[in-house]
Every structure is written in C-alpha cells, then in structure tokens.
Amino acid sequence: MASPNNDENNNEMVVTPWEVKGKVDYERLIREFGTQPLTPELLAKLETYTNKLHLQIERRIFFSHRDVDTVLKLYEQGIKFVLYTGRGPSGPVHIGHLIPWIFTRHLQEKFKTRLYFQMTDDEKFLIDDQRTLADTQKWSYENALDLIAVGFKPEDTFIIYDSQDMDLLYDITLEVAKRITYSTARSTFGFQDSTNIGWVYWPAIQAAPCFIHKKLTGENVPALIPAAIDQDPYWRVTRDIAQKLGYYKPAQIHCRFLPGLGAGGKMSASMPETSIFTIDPPDVVKKKIWNAFTGGKGTAAEQRKLGADPTVCSIFQYYFFLFEESNEKLAERERKCRSGETLCGECKKDIAEKLNQFLEAHRERREKAKDTIEQYHVKRK
Ligand code: TYM
C-alpha cells in the first residue's frame, strides 16, 4: 500500500493513519499532535465512574487524550456521550487491533453508552491500487465477527459498513468536506499530485460517524473516540469544523501500539510474519512466537550469567499489554529476565500457550457471532 507521503530513505519516526515506522516517541507525539497527557486528576475522576481503572489506563497503554475532561464534565451535567471507533478491513484482525476495542468495550459497559463502529471498506479500496471492493467488503464481514467476539452487546452497538450504508453518512460527509480546504488536508495528510481524489475526500467520511448520533436520534452529544494515536490526524481536521456545524468537538483517548514480533515497529497486517492474527492456528502462533525478537543473549550460558533486556523484548510487551494482569507477577517476570533466571525459550513457550488459549476462546465467540451479526448493523435498528 502506498502512503501519500512515503519517503523510503528516511528512518525517522513516522506516525500517520497509513504508516507507522521508526521508534515511536509518545511524548513527542503528544507535543507534535497537540494532545494532552492523562493526568492523575483526570484519572481520579474517571475512576469514580469505572470503580477501578482499566489495566490499559493503569499501565498508560492509553496515554493521551483530547477533551476527555470536557466529556466527563458534560456527563456530570447529564449530557451523555457516544463512543466511536472503527476498522479498515484490509485483511484479518490482529491482536493489536483488539487493544483499543477491549478498552472501548470497558467504557461501553461502565458508561452504558452507544458505540458507533465504522467499517471502512471504501477507504481500504481507495488507498490500495491492487485491492477490489469485493475483497474489502468480504473482510468487513470477517472483521465484524472479531469485533463482536470482543463482547459488544447488539443493543448498544451500531456497525456502519461504509459501502452499504453511505446513504446514512453522505449528507454529513458533504457538510464536513465543504469546510475543509485542500490546503489543510494536504498539510495534515501529506497528499500529493498523484494521490487519487477518492483518498483526498476520504477524511470527510471518517469524520462523519462523529456526528451521526444526532441525525439518528435528535440528541446532540459528544463522541469519544478510543483508538491508537495513528488515527489522530482525522480528529484534528474534524475538531476544527465540528462547532461550525453545530456539534461538539469529538474527544479522543489514544493508545500506544502493540509491537510486532520483530525488532521494533508496531504490529501491522502488512507484516504477517510478525503479527498474530485472530485466525492463526495454534502451530502458526507457536512458530511466529518461536521466531520473535527478544532481549536475550546469544547463548543460554551467557544469558544465565548476564541476564536479558525486557525493554526491547516483543514477548515481554505482550505480557504487559494483554497477558499478565497481575502487576506483581509482571514485576517478577521482569526481575527473572534481567537476572538471567528465566531464558527466552521459557517465556516464549508460556506466551504461545496463553495466546493460543486466548485465541481459541475468541474464535468460539467469533463463530457464535455469525448468528447475531445482523443485529449489530446500523440499518437493522
Ligand atoms: P485500522 O484498521 O488500521 O486499525 C483499527 C484500530 O486498531 C488500531 N491499531 C492498533 N492499536 C494498537 N496496536 C497496534 N499495533 C495497532 N494497529 C492498529 C488503530 O488505531 C484503530 O483504532 N481508518 C481506520 C478505520 C476507522 C477508525 C475510525 C479507527 C474508521 N473510523 C475511528 C479508529 C476510530 C483504520 O484503517 O483502522
């Protein structure tokens, strides 16, 4: 897939909706994107609604936001919010995609609020020269099964399949598109002369679900968007025009990227050998994990003597993000890694088992979702 601002010779950090490369410096992103860090005061407030902070917040996997404070203030005044997130269905879902969805489900449960979920089959068709619309439509269905398997309830979850449901969004996209200049879009997204015009219009389509709740219900409430920080450029342009259209600015809460199994870089479907997909069979998972990059030493003897480095280890990150909920056990794992008491093979074997158990349960729920998927479609409501 070509990125509109792809510069092959540059190893600098790049974080765009289409490309993430280099070592991601999250503090720098907060500064450059103009977002806010999650402060202790804000987290204390959030905790009053969620009883206990979600692990992803506690560990600052979600680390940055815009207007979550405003959304909570409005909530206190009786103005609810809706959740909005989405997926570009270009292939199978990997476990990195599940990170923001798991947190979104937590918010939905705690705040008893609606989720609008956009399946952007049109986006993935437009940005990839090789792809057919039939292909992205097929993946929309497959990916929706994964979303449902995360545990969203049909009564509160509204999936919008862009190419089927564009009639619901179209007038909103027009209002949005009319107010964003080409110059703003080009500087935000890096469009070039060779970028196709579908792609140039595209940001208006990703903006539209921020505002759809009013159209469907008459209620004007803000949208809160949980997603990784790669999606942020969309919200910058959307926030600029929201109030001109009589809506609240959409709020965001941003997460970090689950790394791939290689040395650095996010888990990305374009690198299947370093990604764990929800449909990967157990032996494939084992094999990918076995080949994963760790912070280990060249030989077992050396590692027993000198210890390993969990800070660069992809496997350790999987415990941190998803597979070790106990902070004490995580600290113990880290200590044993650093001291050389545990070797990489043991961690790999253990994480492969945990992953396979997790995926097996996910796939059971995914299979059941085939019976209920229609109930989630925005048009069946
Ligand atoms: P997509 O399909 O690239 O990604 C879906 C969601 O997964 C997040 N994500 C990750 N999170 C953690 N670790 C990773 N390694 C990782 N890789 C991807 C993304 O940030 C996203 O939240 N254009 C969008 C689809 C979309 C959307 C939205 C996403 C439409 N409306 C609203 C978020 C919110 C896309 O292609 O996402």
XYZ file of C-alpha atoms and ligand atoms in Angstrom:
418
model
C 0.000 0.000 0.000
C 1.442 3.370 -0.971
C 1.433 6.080 1.653
C 0.849 9.550 0.167
C 3.875 10.900 1.999
C 6.121 7.892 1.852
C 9.818 8.690 1.952
C 11.713 5.439 1.536
C 15.112 6.824 2.551
C 14.068 8.246 5.867
C 14.335 6.213 9.083
C 12.757 8.894 11.241
C 9.635 8.216 13.299
C 6.596 8.343 11.029
C 3.091 8.047 12.502
C 0.258 8.528 10.035
C -3.047 6.661 9.596
C -1.351 4.627 6.843
C 2.125 4.103 8.103
C 3.939 3.743 11.417
C 7.704 3.350 11.358
C 10.823 4.160 13.333
C 10.932 4.179 17.121
C 7.714 5.766 18.321
C 8.343 8.569 20.804
C 4.981 9.035 22.519
C 5.988 12.157 24.452
C 6.983 13.766 21.176
C 3.658 12.785 19.611
C 1.800 14.484 22.455
C 3.752 17.656 21.705
C 3.564 17.472 17.927
C -0.067 16.397 17.660
C -1.043 18.858 20.403
C -2.799 16.287 22.596
C -2.846 16.110 26.405
C -1.246 13.518 28.675
C -3.620 11.685 31.022
C -3.157 13.493 34.330
C -3.650 11.940 37.799
C -6.623 14.302 38.402
C -8.339 13.175 35.232
C -7.716 9.535 36.047
C -9.099 10.005 39.564
C -12.263 11.407 38.011
C -12.503 8.577 35.509
C -12.076 6.103 38.336
C -15.180 7.419 40.086
C -17.188 6.109 37.130
C -15.299 2.910 36.410
C -14.687 1.757 40.048
C -11.198 0.655 39.183
C -9.004 1.967 36.401
C -8.775 -0.384 33.458
C -5.402 -2.091 33.160
C -4.732 -0.306 29.876
C -5.132 3.021 31.653
C -3.240 1.992 34.754
C -0.280 0.946 32.590
C -0.640 4.033 30.395
C -1.189 1.949 27.280
C -3.845 4.618 26.816
C -1.638 7.612 27.441
C -3.054 10.714 25.815
C -6.369 12.425 25.127
C -8.293 15.410 23.922
C -11.329 16.662 25.813
C -11.937 13.592 27.982
C -12.162 16.131 30.840
C -14.846 18.063 28.935
C -16.761 14.876 28.163
C -16.746 13.871 31.848
C -17.859 17.342 32.896
C -20.788 17.177 30.482
C -21.559 13.678 31.714
C -21.822 15.036 35.259
C -24.317 17.572 33.950
C -26.418 14.794 32.454
C -25.157 15.058 28.859
C -24.066 11.583 27.865
C -21.564 10.780 25.154
C -21.354 8.139 22.460
C -18.341 6.034 21.600
C -16.973 5.846 18.091
C -14.207 3.702 16.688
C -13.526 1.654 13.554
C -11.529 -0.660 11.382
C -10.108 -0.566 7.874
C -10.930 -4.094 6.675
C -7.875 -4.962 4.604
C -7.356 -8.470 5.947
C -7.668 -10.457 9.149
C -7.722 -8.722 12.528
C -4.514 -8.948 14.566
C -4.247 -8.745 18.330
C -3.037 -5.117 18.123
C -6.456 -4.118 16.760
C -8.078 -5.753 19.767
C -6.297 -3.408 22.195
C -8.495 -0.318 21.590
C -11.592 -2.496 21.153
C -11.141 -4.167 24.540
C -10.877 -0.751 26.153
C -13.870 0.558 24.190
C -15.968 -2.313 25.479
C -14.917 -1.458 29.026
C -16.066 2.138 28.505
C -19.319 0.989 26.934
C -20.014 -1.250 29.918
C -19.129 1.336 32.557
C -20.879 4.297 30.952
C -23.725 2.310 29.387
C -23.392 4.135 26.148
C -23.705 3.524 22.438
C -20.842 2.574 20.171
C -20.786 3.550 16.511
C -18.286 1.403 14.662
C -17.183 2.286 11.135
C -16.042 -0.473 8.782
C -14.123 1.414 6.112
C -14.213 -0.959 3.160
C -14.236 2.120 0.902
C -11.046 3.520 2.476
C -9.102 0.301 2.054
C -10.294 0.020 -1.530
C -9.237 3.589 -2.340
C -5.791 3.548 -0.817
C -4.600 0.270 -2.254
C -4.212 0.039 -6.041
C -4.381 -3.749 -6.021
C -7.492 -4.224 -3.934
C -11.048 -4.778 -5.140
C -14.119 -3.519 -3.335
C -15.463 -7.078 -3.162
C -12.351 -8.023 -1.207
C -12.666 -5.258 1.400
C -16.400 -5.977 1.715
C -15.595 -9.603 2.476
C -13.126 -8.524 5.171
C -15.728 -6.145 6.628
C -17.887 -9.133 7.447
C -14.958 -11.163 8.786
C -13.659 -8.284 10.921
C -17.122 -7.532 12.317
C -17.145 -11.085 13.714
C -13.934 -10.240 15.593
C -15.430 -7.050 16.936
C -18.494 -8.890 18.224
C -16.249 -11.576 19.739
C -14.723 -8.878 21.973
C -18.092 -8.827 23.754
C -20.042 -5.816 22.480
C -23.780 -6.076 23.021
C -26.083 -5.675 19.989
C -28.487 -3.247 21.656
C -25.738 -0.645 22.102
C -23.514 -1.328 19.106
C -24.114 0.096 15.649
C -21.832 -1.103 12.862
C -21.686 1.124 9.785
C -20.420 -0.667 6.659
C -19.406 2.298 4.551
C -20.089 0.980 1.077
C -23.542 -0.325 2.117
C -24.551 2.467 4.453
C -23.175 5.562 2.753
C -26.700 6.978 2.380
C -26.711 7.457 6.172
C -23.409 9.306 6.146
C -23.425 11.111 2.842
C -25.026 14.430 3.817
C -22.730 14.679 6.845
C -19.655 13.979 4.712
C -20.716 16.800 2.385
C -21.089 19.288 5.228
C -17.678 18.291 6.539
C -15.918 18.226 3.160
C -17.203 21.680 2.253
C -15.433 23.159 5.260
C -12.017 21.528 4.933
C -9.727 23.132 2.384
C -7.432 21.140 0.160
C -4.533 23.028 1.671
C -5.439 21.842 5.200
C -5.994 18.282 4.009
C -2.723 18.228 2.119
C -0.675 19.542 5.013
C -2.387 17.221 7.512
C -2.248 14.041 5.434
C 0.630 14.673 3.030
C -1.442 14.296 -0.153
C 0.480 14.633 -3.394
C -0.376 15.312 -7.042
C -0.514 11.580 -7.648
C -2.960 10.897 -4.756
C -6.334 9.799 -6.126
C -9.250 12.128 -5.372
C -11.194 9.432 -3.518
C -8.441 9.386 -0.942
C -8.468 13.175 -0.743
C -12.221 13.144 0.066
C -11.796 10.259 2.467
C -11.180 12.262 5.699
C -14.731 13.632 5.455
C -16.026 10.052 5.537
C -14.063 9.081 8.624
C -15.288 12.293 10.299
C -18.985 11.627 9.646
C -19.717 8.999 12.362
C -18.580 11.561 14.979
C -21.857 13.322 14.254
C -24.265 10.578 13.221
C -25.900 10.188 16.620
C -27.720 13.497 16.252
C -29.060 12.501 12.868
C -30.305 9.136 14.141
C -31.749 10.262 17.487
C -32.012 14.059 17.547
C -29.676 14.142 20.579
C -26.615 16.359 20.278
C -23.911 14.730 22.405
C -20.144 14.481 22.010
C -18.406 11.422 20.590
C -15.439 9.918 22.412
C -13.039 8.016 20.187
C -10.732 5.337 21.635
C -8.067 4.380 19.067
C -4.315 4.193 18.654
C -2.686 7.549 18.030
C -2.158 6.861 14.296
C -5.756 7.943 13.642
C -5.270 11.345 15.239
C -4.860 13.455 12.053
C -8.516 12.734 11.198
C -9.669 14.148 14.500
C -7.581 17.279 14.158
C -9.374 18.298 10.974
C -12.752 17.147 12.331
C -12.397 19.092 15.551
C -11.650 22.260 13.582
C -15.008 22.203 11.839
C -17.314 20.469 14.373
C -18.606 23.580 16.071
C -19.231 25.344 12.767
C -21.689 22.539 12.052
C -23.345 22.813 15.478
C -21.757 19.725 17.030
C -19.446 19.167 19.969
C -15.806 18.638 19.068
C -15.168 14.888 19.118
C -12.984 13.797 22.058
C -10.218 11.233 21.834
C -8.353 8.827 24.017
C -5.216 7.464 22.377
C -3.362 4.209 22.898
C 0.152 3.078 22.101
C 0.880 0.439 19.500
C 1.202 -3.193 20.389
C 4.583 -4.012 18.831
C 5.087 -6.680 16.215
C 7.217 -9.726 16.895
C 10.238 -8.231 15.133
C 12.837 -5.776 16.434
C 10.722 -2.626 16.962
C 7.759 -1.383 14.933
C 4.035 -1.810 15.538
C 2.097 -4.963 14.840
C 0.939 -4.392 11.312
C -1.095 -6.559 8.969
C 1.341 -5.651 6.181
C 3.964 -7.716 8.039
C 2.138 -11.015 8.581
C 5.177 -12.946 9.818
C 5.488 -10.631 12.844
C 1.744 -10.293 13.534
C -0.568 -12.647 15.390
C -3.924 -12.782 13.641
C -7.031 -13.974 15.443
C -7.446 -16.671 12.791
C -3.885 -18.023 13.124
C -3.976 -21.738 14.005
C -2.023 -22.869 17.127
C 1.005 -24.198 15.246
C 1.357 -20.940 13.288
C 1.196 -18.955 16.551
C 3.879 -21.181 18.074
C 6.101 -20.767 15.051
C 5.746 -16.977 14.924
C 6.448 -16.711 18.652
C 9.424 -19.004 18.359
C 10.948 -16.647 15.747
C 10.174 -13.499 17.770
C 12.783 -10.909 18.629
C 13.640 -10.842 22.355
C 16.148 -9.103 24.551
C 18.061 -12.347 25.085
C 21.751 -13.130 24.706
C 23.452 -15.277 22.081
C 23.776 -18.385 24.282
C 21.930 -19.775 27.298
C 25.130 -19.720 29.356
C 25.722 -16.053 28.593
C 22.129 -15.195 29.429
C 22.220 -17.095 32.742
C 25.295 -15.049 33.592
C 24.385 -11.598 32.258
C 20.579 -11.631 32.129
C 18.419 -10.286 29.302
C 16.777 -6.970 28.445
C 12.946 -6.976 28.706
C 12.713 -3.371 27.484
C 13.453 -4.394 23.892
C 11.655 -7.757 24.036
C 8.470 -8.104 21.979
C 7.294 -11.042 24.118
C 7.550 -9.035 27.329
C 5.352 -6.389 25.728
C 2.615 -8.981 25.168
C 2.562 -9.739 28.873
C 2.467 -6.017 29.559
C -0.333 -5.211 27.080
C -2.596 -8.194 27.456
C -1.423 -11.396 29.040
C -0.271 -10.581 32.585
C -2.868 -8.725 34.571
C -1.058 -9.010 37.897
C 1.467 -6.213 38.393
C 3.331 -8.342 40.941
C 3.700 -11.256 38.550
C 4.780 -8.931 35.764
C 7.470 -7.405 38.012
C 8.626 -10.882 38.981
C 8.861 -11.898 35.327
C 10.908 -8.787 34.608
C 13.229 -9.457 37.526
C 13.824 -13.059 36.468
C 14.511 -11.931 32.914
C 17.048 -9.311 33.954
C 18.806 -11.695 36.345
C 19.043 -14.496 33.798
C 16.887 -16.864 35.882
C 14.394 -17.207 33.035
C 15.540 -17.905 29.491
C 13.695 -16.636 26.411
C 12.528 -20.113 25.440
C 10.503 -20.392 28.669
C 8.773 -17.045 28.121
C 8.064 -17.939 24.504
C 6.557 -21.286 25.390
C 4.388 -19.725 28.066
C 3.153 -16.831 25.915
C 2.386 -19.160 22.999
C 0.161 -21.225 25.325
C -1.551 -18.130 26.717
C -2.066 -16.725 23.235
C -3.499 -19.956 21.912
C -5.935 -20.217 24.840
C -6.979 -16.615 24.314
C -7.430 -17.111 20.574
C -9.348 -20.334 20.967
C -11.901 -18.638 23.252
C -12.021 -15.636 20.895
C -12.679 -17.903 17.912
C -15.513 -19.679 19.726
C -17.211 -16.333 20.325
C -16.382 -15.307 16.746
C -18.141 -18.404 15.428
C -21.241 -17.643 17.511
C -21.212 -14.073 16.192
C -22.250 -15.439 12.788
C -25.759 -15.907 14.234
C -26.067 -12.407 15.662
C -24.069 -10.199 13.287
C -27.171 -8.768 11.608
C -28.403 -7.372 14.940
C -25.405 -5.027 15.030
C -25.934 -3.469 11.628
C -26.875 0.198 11.945
C -29.604 -0.299 9.347
C -31.320 -3.109 11.251
C -32.011 -0.921 14.273
P -7.115 0.172 11.254
O -7.881 -0.943 10.658
O -5.760 0.486 10.734
O -6.964 -0.080 12.793
C -8.079 -0.413 13.616
C -7.811 0.105 15.030
O -6.663 -0.550 15.583
C -5.696 0.417 15.985
N -4.386 -0.221 15.785
C -3.606 -0.620 16.800
N -3.753 -0.486 18.130
C -2.763 -0.985 18.918
N -1.669 -1.610 18.424
C -1.482 -1.763 17.094
N -0.389 -2.389 16.636
C -2.481 -1.262 16.213
N -2.637 -1.220 14.862
C -3.802 -0.595 14.625
C -5.982 1.648 15.136
O -5.540 2.833 15.733
C -7.503 1.596 15.073
O -8.051 2.128 16.247
N -9.085 4.338 9.210
C -9.228 3.380 10.271
C -10.648 2.863 10.432
C -11.515 3.816 11.218
C -11.324 4.195 12.565
C -12.385 5.109 12.850
C -10.384 3.814 13.529
C -12.632 4.485 10.744
N -13.162 5.259 11.754
C -12.500 5.646 14.141
C -10.490 4.364 14.789
C -11.543 5.285 15.088
C -8.280 2.186 10.054
O -7.888 1.901 8.960
O -8.011 1.489 11.225
